[in-house]
mmCIF file of C-alpha atoms in Angstrom:
data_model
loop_
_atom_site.group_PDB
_atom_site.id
_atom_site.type_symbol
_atom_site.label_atom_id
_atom_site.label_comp_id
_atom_site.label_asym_id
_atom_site.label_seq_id
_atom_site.Cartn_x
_atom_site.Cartn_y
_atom_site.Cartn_z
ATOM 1 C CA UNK B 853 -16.427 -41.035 45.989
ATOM 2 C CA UNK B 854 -13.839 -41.751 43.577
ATOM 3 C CA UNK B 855 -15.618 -42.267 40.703
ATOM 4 C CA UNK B 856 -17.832 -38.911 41.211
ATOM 5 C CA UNK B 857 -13.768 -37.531 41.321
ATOM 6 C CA UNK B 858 -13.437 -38.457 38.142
ATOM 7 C CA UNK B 859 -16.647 -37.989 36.411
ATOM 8 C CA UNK B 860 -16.379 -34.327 38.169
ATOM 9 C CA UNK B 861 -12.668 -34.398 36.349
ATOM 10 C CA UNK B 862 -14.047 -35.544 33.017
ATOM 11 C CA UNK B 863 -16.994 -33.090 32.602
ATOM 12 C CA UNK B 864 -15.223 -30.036 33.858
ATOM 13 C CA UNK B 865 -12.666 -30.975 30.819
ATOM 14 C CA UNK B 866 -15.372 -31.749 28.584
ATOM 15 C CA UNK B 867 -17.259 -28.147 28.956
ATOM 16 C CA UNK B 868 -12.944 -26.617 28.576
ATOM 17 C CA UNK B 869 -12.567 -28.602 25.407
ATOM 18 C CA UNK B 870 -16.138 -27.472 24.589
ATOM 19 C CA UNK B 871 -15.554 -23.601 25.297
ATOM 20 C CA UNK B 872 -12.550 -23.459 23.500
ATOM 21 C CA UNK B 873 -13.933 -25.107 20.173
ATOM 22 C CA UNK B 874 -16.818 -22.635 20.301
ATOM 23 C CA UNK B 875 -14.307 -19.687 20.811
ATOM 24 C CA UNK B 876 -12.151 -20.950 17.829
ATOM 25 C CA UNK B 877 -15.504 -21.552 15.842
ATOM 26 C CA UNK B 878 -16.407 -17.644 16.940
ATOM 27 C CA UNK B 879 -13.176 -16.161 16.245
ATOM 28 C CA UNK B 880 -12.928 -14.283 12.389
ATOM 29 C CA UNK B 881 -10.791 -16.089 10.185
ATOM 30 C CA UNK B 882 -7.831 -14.209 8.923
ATOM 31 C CA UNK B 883 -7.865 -13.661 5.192
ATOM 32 C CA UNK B 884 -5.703 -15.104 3.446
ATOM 33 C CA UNK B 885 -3.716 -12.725 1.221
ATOM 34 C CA UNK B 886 -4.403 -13.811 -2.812
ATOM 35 C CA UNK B 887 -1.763 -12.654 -4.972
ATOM 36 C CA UNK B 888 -2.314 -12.236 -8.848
ATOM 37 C CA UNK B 889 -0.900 -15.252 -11.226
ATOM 38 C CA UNK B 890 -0.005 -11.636 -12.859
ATOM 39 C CA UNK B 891 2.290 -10.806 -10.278
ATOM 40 C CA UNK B 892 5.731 -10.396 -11.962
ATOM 41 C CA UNK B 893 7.197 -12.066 -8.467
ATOM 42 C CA UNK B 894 4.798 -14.607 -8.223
ATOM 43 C CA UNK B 895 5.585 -15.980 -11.791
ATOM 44 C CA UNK B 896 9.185 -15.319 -10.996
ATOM 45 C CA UNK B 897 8.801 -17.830 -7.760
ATOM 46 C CA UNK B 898 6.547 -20.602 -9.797
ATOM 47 C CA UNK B 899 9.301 -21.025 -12.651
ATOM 48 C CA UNK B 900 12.289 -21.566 -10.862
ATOM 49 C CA UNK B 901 9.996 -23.887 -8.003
ATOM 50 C CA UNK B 902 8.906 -25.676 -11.269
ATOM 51 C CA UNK B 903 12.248 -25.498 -13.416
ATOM 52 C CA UNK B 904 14.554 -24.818 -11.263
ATOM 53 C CA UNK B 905 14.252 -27.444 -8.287
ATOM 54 C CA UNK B 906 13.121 -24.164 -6.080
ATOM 55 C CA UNK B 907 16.523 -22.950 -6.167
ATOM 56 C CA UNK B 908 18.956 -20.575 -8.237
ATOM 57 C CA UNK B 909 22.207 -19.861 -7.504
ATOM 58 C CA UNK B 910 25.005 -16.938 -9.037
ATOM 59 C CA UNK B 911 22.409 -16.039 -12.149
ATOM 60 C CA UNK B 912 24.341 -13.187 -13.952
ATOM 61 C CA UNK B 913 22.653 -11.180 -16.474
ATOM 62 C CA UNK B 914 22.949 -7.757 -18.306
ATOM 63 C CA UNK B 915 20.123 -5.177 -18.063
ATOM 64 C CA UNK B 916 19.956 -2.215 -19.246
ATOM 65 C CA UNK B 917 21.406 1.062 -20.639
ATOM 66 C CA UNK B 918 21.829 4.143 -18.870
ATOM 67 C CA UNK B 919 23.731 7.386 -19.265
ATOM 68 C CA UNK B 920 26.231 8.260 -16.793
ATOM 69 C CA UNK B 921 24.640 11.045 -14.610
ATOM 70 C CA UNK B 922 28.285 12.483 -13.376
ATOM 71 C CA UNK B 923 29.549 12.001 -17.152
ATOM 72 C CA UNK B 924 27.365 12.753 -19.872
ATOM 73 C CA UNK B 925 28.221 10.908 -22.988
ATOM 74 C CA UNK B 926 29.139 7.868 -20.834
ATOM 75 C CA UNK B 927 26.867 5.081 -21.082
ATOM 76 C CA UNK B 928 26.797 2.283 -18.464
ATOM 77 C CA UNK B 929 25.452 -0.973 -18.305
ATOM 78 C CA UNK B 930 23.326 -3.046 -15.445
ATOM 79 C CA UNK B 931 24.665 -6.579 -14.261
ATOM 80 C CA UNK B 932 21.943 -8.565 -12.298
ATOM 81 C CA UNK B 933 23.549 -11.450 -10.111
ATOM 82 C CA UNK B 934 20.017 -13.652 -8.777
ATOM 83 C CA UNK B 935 19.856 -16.067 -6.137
ATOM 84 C CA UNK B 936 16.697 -17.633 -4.982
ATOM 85 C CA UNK B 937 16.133 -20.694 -2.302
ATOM 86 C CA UNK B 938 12.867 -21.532 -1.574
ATOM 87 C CA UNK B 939 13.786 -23.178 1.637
ATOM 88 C CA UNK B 940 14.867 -19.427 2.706
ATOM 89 C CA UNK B 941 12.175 -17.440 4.802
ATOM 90 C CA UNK B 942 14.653 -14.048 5.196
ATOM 91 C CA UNK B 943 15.892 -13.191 1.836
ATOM 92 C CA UNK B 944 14.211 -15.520 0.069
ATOM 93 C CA UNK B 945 14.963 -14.089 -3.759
ATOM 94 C CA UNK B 946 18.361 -11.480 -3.997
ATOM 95 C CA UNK B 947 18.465 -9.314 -6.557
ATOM 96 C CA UNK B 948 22.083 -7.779 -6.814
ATOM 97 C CA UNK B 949 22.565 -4.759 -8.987
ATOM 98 C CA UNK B 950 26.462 -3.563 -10.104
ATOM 99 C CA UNK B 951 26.834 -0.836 -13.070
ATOM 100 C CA UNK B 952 29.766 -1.274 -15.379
ATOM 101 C CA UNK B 953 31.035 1.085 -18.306
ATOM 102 C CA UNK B 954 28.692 -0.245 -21.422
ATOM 103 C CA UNK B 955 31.077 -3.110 -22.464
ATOM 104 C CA UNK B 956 31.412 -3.268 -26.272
ATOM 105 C CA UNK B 957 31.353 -6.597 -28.185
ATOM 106 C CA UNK B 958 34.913 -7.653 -28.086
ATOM 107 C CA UNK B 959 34.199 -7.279 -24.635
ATOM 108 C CA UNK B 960 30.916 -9.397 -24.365
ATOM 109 C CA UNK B 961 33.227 -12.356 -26.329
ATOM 110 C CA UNK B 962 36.277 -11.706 -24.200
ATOM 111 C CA UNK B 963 34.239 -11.905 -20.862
ATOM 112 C CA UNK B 964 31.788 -13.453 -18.949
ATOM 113 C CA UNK B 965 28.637 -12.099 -17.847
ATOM 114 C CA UNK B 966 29.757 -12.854 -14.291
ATOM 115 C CA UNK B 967 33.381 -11.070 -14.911
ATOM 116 C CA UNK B 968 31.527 -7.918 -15.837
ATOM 117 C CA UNK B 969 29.671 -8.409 -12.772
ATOM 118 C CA UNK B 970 33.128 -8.151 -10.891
ATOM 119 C CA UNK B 971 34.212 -5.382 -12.484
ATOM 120 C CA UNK B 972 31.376 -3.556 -11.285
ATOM 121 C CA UNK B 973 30.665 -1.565 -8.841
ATOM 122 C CA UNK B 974 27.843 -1.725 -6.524
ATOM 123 C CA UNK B 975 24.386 0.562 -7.429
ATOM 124 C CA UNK B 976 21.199 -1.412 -5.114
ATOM 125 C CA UNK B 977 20.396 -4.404 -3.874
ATOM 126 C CA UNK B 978 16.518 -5.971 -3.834
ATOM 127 C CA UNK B 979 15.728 -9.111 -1.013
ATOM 128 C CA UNK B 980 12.280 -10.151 -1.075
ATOM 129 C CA UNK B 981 10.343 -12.669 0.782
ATOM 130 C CA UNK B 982 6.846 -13.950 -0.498
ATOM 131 C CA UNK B 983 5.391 -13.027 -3.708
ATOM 132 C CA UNK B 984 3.454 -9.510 -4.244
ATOM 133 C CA UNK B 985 4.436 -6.037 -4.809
ATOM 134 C CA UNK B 986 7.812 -4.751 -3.797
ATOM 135 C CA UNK B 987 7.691 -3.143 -0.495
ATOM 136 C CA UNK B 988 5.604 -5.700 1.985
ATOM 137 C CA UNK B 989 6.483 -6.546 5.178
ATOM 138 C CA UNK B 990 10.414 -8.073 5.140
ATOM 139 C CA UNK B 991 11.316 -6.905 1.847
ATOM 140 C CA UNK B 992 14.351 -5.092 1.618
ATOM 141 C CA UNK B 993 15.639 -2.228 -0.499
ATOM 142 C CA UNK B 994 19.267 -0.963 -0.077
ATOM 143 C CA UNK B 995 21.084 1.290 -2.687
ATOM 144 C CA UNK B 996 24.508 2.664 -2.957
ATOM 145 C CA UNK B 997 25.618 6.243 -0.622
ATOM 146 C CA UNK B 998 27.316 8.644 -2.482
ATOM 147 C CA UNK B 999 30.534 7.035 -1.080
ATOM 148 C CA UNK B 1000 29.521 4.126 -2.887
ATOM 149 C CA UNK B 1001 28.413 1.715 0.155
ATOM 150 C CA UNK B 1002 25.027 0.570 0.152
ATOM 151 C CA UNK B 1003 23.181 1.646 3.052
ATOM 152 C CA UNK B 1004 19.393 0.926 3.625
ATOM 153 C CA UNK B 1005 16.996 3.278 1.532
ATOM 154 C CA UNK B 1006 13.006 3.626 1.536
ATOM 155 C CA UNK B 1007 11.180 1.998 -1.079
ATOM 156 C CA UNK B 1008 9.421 3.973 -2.999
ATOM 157 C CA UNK B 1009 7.372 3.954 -6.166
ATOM 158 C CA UNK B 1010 10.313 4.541 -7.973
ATOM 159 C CA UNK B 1011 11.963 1.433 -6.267
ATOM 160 C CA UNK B 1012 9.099 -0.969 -7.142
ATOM 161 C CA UNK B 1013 8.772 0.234 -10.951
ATOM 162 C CA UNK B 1014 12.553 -0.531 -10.983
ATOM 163 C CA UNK B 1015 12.112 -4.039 -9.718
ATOM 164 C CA UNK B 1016 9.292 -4.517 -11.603
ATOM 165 C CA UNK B 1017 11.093 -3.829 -14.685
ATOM 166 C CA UNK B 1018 14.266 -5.923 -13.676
ATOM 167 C CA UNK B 1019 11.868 -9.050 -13.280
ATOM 168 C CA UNK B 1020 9.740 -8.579 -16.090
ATOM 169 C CA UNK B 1021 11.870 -7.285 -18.683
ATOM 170 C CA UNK B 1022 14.796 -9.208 -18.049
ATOM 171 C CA UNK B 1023 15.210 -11.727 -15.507
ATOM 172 C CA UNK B 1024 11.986 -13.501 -16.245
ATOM 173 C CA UNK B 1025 12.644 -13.573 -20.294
ATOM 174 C CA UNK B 1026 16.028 -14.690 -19.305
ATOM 175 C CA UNK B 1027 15.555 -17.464 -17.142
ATOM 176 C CA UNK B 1028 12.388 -18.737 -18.985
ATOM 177 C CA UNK B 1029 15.027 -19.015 -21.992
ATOM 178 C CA UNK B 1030 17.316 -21.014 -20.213
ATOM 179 C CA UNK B 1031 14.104 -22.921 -19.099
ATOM 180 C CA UNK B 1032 13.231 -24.039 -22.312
ATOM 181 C CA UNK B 1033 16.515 -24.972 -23.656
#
């Protein structure tokens, strides 16, 4: 009687094991989601996994030009700060964005890239998670209130041209310089 116990046991497990196979066998596959070797973020996250040990820390950089929209005339300058750990799942790459008064080239030899960064003030900030367009699930996209706090924003078009641009025209050139010194 025992042994019919067990066998009993053993089969009933069997045809469980057996079921559950078949339904995982059954069951559509997710896709995997394919992202371009184009992707500006994608190259962005191979080159400093492959050159940078996966990690970048305080990366200060000037970006672009833009005219002061409460002072015409007055021209003011982007400073990136860029931090990236690989190890990170939440805020994997930062992208913090400060605006400073256009500082003129006694400036540029009296200070540091990450001085002008302090003297700046605050205009958006970009956190983003895998690689892919700006705006997928986690991302995040915060920008400064007109009392000059940054609050959360939506992110629009606008919003992913910008980051595009910041990655592609200046962070990426700059970094794969600094690469291949």
């Amino acid at each position: 009687m025992e042994k019919v116990g067990k066998r009993l046991f053993l089969s009933i497990l069997g045809v469980v094991i057996l079921c559950g196979a078949a339904a995982a066998v059954a069951r559509p596959k997710d896709k995997e989601k394919t992202v371009s070797p184009d992707d500006p973020t994608y190259r962005l996250f191979r080159l400093l996994d492959n050159f940078y040990g996966g990690r970048l820390t305080d990366f200060y950089l000037l970006a672009d030009t833009y005219t002061d929209p409460d002072q015409p005339g007055q021209t003011l300058q982007h400073v990136l700060r860029v931090n990236y750990d690989k190890k990170r799942f939440f805020g994997r790459l930062q992208i913090d964005v400060r605006a400073v008064m256009q500082p003129t080239a006694a400036q540029l030899k009296e200070y540091s890239v990450e001085q002008l960064y302090g003297f700046g003030s605050d205009v958006a900030k970009f956190e983003k998670i895998n690689a892919g367009p700006f705006g997928q699930t986690g991302d995040v996209y915060v920008e400064a209130n007109s009392a000059g706090a940054l609050a959360s924003a939506p992110i629009t078009d606008e919003v992913r041209t910008q980051y595009t641009n910041l990655i592609t025209r200046y962070i990426l050139p700059a970094l794969e310089k600094t690469a291949g010194a």
